[in-house]
PDB file of C-alpha atoms and ligand atoms in Angstrom:
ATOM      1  CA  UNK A 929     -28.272   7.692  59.328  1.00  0.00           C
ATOM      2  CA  UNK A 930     -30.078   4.518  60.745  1.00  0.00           C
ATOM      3  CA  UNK A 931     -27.546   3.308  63.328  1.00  0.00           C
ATOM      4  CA  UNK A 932     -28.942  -0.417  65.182  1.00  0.00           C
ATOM      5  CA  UNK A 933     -26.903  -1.117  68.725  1.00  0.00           C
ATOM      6  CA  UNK A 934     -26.562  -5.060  69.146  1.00  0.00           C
ATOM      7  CA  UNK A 935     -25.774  -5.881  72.746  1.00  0.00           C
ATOM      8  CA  UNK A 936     -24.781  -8.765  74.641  1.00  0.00           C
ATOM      9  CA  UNK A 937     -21.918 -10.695  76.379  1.00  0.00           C
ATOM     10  CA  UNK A 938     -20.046 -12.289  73.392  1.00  0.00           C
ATOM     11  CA  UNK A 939     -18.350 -14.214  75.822  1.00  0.00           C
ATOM     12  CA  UNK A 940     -17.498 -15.483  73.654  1.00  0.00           C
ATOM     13  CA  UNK A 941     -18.958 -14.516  70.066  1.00  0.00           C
ATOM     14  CA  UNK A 942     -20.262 -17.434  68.430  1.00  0.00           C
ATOM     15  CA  UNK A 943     -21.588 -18.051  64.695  1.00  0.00           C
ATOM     16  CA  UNK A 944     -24.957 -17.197  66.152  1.00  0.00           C
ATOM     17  CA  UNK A 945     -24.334 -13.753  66.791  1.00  0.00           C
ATOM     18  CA  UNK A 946     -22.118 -13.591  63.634  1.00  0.00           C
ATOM     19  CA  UNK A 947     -25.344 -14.392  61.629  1.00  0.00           C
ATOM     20  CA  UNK A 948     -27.056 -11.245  63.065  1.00  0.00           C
ATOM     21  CA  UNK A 949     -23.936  -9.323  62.593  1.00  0.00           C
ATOM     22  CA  UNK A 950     -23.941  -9.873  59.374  1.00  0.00           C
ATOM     23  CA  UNK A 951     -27.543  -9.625  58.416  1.00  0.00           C
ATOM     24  CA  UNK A 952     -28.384  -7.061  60.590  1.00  0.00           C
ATOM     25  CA  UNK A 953     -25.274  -4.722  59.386  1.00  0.00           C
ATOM     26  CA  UNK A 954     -27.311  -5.028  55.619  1.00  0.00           C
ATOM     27  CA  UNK A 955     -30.300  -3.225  56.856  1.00  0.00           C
ATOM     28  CA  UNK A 956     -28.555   0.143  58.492  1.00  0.00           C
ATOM     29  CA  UNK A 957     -26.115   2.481  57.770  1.00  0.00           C
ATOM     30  CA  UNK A 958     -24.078   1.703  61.069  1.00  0.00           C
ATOM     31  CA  UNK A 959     -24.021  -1.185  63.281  1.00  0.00           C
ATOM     32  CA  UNK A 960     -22.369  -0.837  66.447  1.00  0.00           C
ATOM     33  CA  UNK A 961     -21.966  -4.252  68.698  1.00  0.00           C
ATOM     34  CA  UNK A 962     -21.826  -3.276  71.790  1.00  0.00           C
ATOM     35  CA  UNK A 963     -20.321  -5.756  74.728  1.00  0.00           C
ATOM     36  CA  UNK A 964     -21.226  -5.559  78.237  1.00  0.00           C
ATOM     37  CA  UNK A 965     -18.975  -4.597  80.876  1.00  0.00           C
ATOM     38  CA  UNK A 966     -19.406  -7.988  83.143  1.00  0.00           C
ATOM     39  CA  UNK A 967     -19.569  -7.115  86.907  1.00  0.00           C
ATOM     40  CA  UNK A 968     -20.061 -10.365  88.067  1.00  0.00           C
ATOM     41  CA  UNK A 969     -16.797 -12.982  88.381  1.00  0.00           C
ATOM     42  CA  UNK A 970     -18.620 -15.375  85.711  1.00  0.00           C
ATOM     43  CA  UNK A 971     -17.424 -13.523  82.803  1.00  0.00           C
ATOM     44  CA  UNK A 972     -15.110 -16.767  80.776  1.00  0.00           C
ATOM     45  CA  UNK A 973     -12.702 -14.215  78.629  1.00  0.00           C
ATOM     46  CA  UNK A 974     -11.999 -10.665  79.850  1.00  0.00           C
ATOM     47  CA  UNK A 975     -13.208  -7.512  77.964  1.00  0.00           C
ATOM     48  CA  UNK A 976     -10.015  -6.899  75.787  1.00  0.00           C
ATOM     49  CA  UNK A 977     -10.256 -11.122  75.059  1.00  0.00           C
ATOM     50  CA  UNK A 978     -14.088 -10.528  74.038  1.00  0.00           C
ATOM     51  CA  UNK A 979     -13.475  -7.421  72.005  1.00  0.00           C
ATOM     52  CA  UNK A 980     -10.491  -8.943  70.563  1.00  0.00           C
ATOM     53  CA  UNK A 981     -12.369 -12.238  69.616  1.00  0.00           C
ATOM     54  CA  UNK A 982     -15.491 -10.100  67.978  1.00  0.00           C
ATOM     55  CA  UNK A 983     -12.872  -7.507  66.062  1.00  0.00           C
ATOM     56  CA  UNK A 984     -10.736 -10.627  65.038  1.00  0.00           C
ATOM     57  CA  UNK A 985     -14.070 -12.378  63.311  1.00  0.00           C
ATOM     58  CA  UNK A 986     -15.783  -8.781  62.626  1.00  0.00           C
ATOM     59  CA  UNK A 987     -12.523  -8.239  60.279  1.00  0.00           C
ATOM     60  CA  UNK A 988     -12.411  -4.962  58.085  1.00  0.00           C
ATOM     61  CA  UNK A 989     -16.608  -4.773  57.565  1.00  0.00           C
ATOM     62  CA  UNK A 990     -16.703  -0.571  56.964  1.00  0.00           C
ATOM     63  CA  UNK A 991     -20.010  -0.285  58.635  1.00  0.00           C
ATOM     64  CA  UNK A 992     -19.255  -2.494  61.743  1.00  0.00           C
ATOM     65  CA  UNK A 993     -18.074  -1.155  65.310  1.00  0.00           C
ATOM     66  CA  UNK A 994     -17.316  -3.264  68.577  1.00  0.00           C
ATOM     67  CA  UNK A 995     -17.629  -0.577  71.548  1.00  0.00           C
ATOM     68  CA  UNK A 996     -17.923  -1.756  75.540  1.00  0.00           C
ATOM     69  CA  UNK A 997     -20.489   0.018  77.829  1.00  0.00           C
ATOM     70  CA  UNK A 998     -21.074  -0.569  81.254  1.00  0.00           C
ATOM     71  CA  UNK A 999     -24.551   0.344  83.701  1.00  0.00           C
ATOM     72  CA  UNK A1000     -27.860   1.074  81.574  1.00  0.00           C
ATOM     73  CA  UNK A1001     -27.800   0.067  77.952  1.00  0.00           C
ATOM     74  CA  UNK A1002     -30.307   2.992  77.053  1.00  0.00           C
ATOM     75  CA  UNK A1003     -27.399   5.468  78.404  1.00  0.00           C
ATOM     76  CA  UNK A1004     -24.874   3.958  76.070  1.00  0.00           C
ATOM     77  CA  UNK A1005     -27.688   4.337  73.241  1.00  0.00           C
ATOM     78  CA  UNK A1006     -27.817   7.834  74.073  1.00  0.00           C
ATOM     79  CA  UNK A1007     -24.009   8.460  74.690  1.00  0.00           C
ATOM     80  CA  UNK A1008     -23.849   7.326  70.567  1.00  0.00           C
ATOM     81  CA  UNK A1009     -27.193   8.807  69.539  1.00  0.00           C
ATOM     82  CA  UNK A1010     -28.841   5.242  68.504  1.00  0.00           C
ATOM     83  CA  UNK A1011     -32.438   4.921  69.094  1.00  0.00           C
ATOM     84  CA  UNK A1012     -32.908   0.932  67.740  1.00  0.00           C
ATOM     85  CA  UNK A1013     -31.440  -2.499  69.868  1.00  0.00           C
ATOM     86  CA  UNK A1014     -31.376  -5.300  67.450  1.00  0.00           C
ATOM     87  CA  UNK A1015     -31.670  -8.899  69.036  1.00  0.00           C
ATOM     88  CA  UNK A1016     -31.303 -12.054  67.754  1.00  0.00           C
ATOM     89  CA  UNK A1017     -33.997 -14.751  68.767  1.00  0.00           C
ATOM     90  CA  UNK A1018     -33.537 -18.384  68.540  1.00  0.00           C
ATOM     91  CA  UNK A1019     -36.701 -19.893  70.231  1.00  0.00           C
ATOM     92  CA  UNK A1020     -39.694 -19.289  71.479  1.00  0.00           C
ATOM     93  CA  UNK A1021     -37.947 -19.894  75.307  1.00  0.00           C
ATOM     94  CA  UNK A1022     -35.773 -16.696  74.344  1.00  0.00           C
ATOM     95  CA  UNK A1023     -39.107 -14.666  73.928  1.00  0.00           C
ATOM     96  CA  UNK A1024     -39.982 -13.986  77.260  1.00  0.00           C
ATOM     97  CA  UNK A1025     -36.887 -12.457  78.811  1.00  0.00           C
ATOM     98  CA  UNK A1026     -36.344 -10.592  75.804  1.00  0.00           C
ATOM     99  CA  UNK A1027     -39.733  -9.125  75.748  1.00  0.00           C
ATOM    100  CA  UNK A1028     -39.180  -8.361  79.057  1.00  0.00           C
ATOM    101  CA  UNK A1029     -35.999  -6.552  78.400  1.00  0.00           C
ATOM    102  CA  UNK A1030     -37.162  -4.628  75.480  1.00  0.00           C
ATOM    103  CA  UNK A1031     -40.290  -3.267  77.237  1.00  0.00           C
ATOM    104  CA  UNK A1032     -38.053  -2.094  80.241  1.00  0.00           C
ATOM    105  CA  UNK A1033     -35.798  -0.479  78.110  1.00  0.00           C
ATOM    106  CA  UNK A1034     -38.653   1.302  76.435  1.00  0.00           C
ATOM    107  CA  UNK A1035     -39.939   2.562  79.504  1.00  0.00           C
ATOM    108  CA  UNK A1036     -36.119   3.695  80.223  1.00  0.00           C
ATOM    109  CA  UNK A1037     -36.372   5.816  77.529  1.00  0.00           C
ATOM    110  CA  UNK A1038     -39.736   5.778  75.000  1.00  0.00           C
ATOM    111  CA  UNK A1039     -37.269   6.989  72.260  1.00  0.00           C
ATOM    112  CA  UNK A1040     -35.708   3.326  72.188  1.00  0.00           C
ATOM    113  CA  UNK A1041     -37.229   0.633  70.145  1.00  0.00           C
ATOM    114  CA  UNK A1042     -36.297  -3.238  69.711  1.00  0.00           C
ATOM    115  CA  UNK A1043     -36.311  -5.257  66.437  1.00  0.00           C
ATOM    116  CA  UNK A1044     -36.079  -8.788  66.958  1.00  0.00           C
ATOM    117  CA  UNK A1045     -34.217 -11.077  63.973  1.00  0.00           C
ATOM    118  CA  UNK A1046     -34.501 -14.820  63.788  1.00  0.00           C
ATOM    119  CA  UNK A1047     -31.592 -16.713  64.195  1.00  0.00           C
ATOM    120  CA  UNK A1048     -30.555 -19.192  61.355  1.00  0.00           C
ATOM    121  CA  UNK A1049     -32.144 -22.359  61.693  1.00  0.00           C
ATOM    122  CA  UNK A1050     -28.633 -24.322  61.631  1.00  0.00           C
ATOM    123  CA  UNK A1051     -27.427 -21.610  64.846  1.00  0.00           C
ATOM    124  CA  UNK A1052     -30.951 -22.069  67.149  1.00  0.00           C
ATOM    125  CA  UNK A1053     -29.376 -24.555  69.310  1.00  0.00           C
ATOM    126  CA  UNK A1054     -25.984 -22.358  70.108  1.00  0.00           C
ATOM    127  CA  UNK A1055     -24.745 -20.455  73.120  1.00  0.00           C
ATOM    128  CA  UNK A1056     -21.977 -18.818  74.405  1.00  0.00           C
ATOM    129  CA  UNK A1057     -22.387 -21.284  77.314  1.00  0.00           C
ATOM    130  CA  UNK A1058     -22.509 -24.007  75.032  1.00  0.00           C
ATOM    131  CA  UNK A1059     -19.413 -23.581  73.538  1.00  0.00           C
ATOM    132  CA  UNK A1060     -17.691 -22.851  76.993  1.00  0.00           C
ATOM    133  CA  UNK A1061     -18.618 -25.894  77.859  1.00  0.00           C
ATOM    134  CA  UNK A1062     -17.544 -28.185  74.916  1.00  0.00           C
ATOM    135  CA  UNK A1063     -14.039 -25.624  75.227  1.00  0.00           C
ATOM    136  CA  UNK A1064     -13.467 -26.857  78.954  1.00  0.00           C
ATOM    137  CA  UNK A1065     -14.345 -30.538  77.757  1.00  0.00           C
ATOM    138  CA  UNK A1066     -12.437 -30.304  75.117  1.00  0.00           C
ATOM    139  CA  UNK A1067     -14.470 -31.146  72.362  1.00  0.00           C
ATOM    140  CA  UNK A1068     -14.560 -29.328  68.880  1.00  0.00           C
ATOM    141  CA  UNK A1069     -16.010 -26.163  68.547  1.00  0.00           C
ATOM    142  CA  UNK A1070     -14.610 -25.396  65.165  1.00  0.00           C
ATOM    143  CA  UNK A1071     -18.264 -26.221  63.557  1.00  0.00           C
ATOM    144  CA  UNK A1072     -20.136 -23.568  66.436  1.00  0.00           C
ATOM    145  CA  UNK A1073     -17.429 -20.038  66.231  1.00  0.00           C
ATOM    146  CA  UNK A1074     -15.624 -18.058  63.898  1.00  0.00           C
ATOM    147  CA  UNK A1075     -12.759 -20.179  62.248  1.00  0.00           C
ATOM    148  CA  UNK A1076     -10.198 -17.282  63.183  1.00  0.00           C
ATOM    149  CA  UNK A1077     -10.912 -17.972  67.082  1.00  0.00           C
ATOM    150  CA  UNK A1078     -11.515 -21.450  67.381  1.00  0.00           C
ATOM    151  CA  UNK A1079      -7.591 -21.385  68.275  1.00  0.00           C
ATOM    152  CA  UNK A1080      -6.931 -18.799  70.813  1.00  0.00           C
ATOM    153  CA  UNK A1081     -10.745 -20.054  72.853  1.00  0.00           C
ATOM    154  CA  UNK A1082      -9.038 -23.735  73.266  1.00  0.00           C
ATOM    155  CA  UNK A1083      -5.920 -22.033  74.416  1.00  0.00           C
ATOM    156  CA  UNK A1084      -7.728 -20.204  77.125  1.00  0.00           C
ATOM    157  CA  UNK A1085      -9.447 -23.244  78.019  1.00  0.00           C
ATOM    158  CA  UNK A1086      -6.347 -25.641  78.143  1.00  0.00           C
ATOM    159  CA  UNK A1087      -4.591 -23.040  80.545  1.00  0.00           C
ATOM    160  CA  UNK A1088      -7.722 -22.283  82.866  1.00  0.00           C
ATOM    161  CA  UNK A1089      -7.827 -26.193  82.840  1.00  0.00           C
ATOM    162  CA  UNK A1090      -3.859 -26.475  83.403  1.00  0.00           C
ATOM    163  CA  UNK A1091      -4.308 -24.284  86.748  1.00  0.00           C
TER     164      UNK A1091
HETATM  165  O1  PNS B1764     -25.597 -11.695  75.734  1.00  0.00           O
HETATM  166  P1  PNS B1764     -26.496 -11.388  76.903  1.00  0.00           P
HETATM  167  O2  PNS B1764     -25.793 -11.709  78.195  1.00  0.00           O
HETATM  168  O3  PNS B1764     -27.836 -12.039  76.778  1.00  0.00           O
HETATM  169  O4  PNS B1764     -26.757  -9.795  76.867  1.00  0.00           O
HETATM  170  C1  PNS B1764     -27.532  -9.170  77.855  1.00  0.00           C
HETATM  171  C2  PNS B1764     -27.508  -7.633  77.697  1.00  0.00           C
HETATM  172  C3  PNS B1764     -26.085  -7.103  77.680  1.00  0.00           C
HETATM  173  C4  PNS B1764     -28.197  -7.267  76.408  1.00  0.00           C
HETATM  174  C5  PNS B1764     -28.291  -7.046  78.912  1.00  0.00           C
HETATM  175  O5  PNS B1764     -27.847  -7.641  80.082  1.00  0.00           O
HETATM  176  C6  PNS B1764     -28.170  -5.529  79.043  1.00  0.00           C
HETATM  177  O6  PNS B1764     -28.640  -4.791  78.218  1.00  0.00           O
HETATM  178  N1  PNS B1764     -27.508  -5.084  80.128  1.00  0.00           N
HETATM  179  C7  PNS B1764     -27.214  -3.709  80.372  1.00  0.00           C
HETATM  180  C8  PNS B1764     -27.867  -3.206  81.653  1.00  0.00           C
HETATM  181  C9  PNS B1764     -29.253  -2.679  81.388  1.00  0.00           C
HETATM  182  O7  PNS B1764     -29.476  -1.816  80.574  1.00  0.00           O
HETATM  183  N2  PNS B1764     -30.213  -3.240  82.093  1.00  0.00           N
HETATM  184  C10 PNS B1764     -31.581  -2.874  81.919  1.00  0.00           C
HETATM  185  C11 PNS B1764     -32.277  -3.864  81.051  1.00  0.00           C
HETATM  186  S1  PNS B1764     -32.320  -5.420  81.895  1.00  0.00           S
END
């Protein structure tokens, strides 16, 4: 069974990473998303919120599954006996770090491989961070996320503003 791991933040999931979800989930058996456990005080939306948001715009996809994992990534890969990351890639200014990243995880663990997929054209300019920032601005988002959490990522942003 050819099971790909996508990892990241999602914080929060955007129609960028929805494009890889969905192409990426055509060409395996399995795909399991897999959202980092954020240390650092940064983090926009909590775990539950980010799981919530990806499960909520996932929807009932059979082959799809949104797990959290915390310290290495190859570990986690290991802990659900996946041997391929899949990454999306939007420029050629993503290429570096993620080159860097899938070498080190190679040398984690020579078992693990990376496969990179271009992002859609229309999605190369998005971010998580971009739509945080139009949220706390208050501009529309509606064009840049899932349509069934456009909603609940202005509410968190109109209370966060509100304190
Ligand atoms: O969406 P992001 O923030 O670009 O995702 C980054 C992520 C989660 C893929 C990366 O930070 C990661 O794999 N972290 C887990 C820790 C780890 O394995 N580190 C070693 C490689 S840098």
């Amino acid at each position: 069974m050819r099971v790909l791991v996508y990892p990241g933040s999602f914080d929060p999931v955007t129609n960028g990473h929805m494009d890889i979800i969905e192409r990426a989930s055509k060409i395996c058996d399995k795909l399991i998303v897999a959202v980092l456990v954020n240390h650092s005080k940064t983090a926009a939306f909590t775990m539950e919120e980010r799981i919530m948001m990806l499960k909520k715009a996932i929807g009932d996809r059979k082959n799809i599954e949104v797990h959290s994992f915390s310290g290495l990534l190859v570990d986690f890969m290991k802990s659900v006996n996946a041997k391929t990351i899949i990454k999306g890639l939007r420029a050629v200014s993503d290429f570096e770090y993620e080159m860097q990243m899938a070498l080190l995880n190679r040398n984690l663990d020579n078992e693990i491989d990376t496969l990179f997929m271009m992002t859609s054209i229309n999605n190369c300019f998005l971010s998580s961070s971009v739509v945080r920032e139009l949220a706390r601005i208050g501009a529309g988002i509606e064009d840049y996320v899932p349509h069934s959490i456009a909603p609940f990522i202005y509410e968190k942003f109109k209370k966060a503003g509100a304190e």
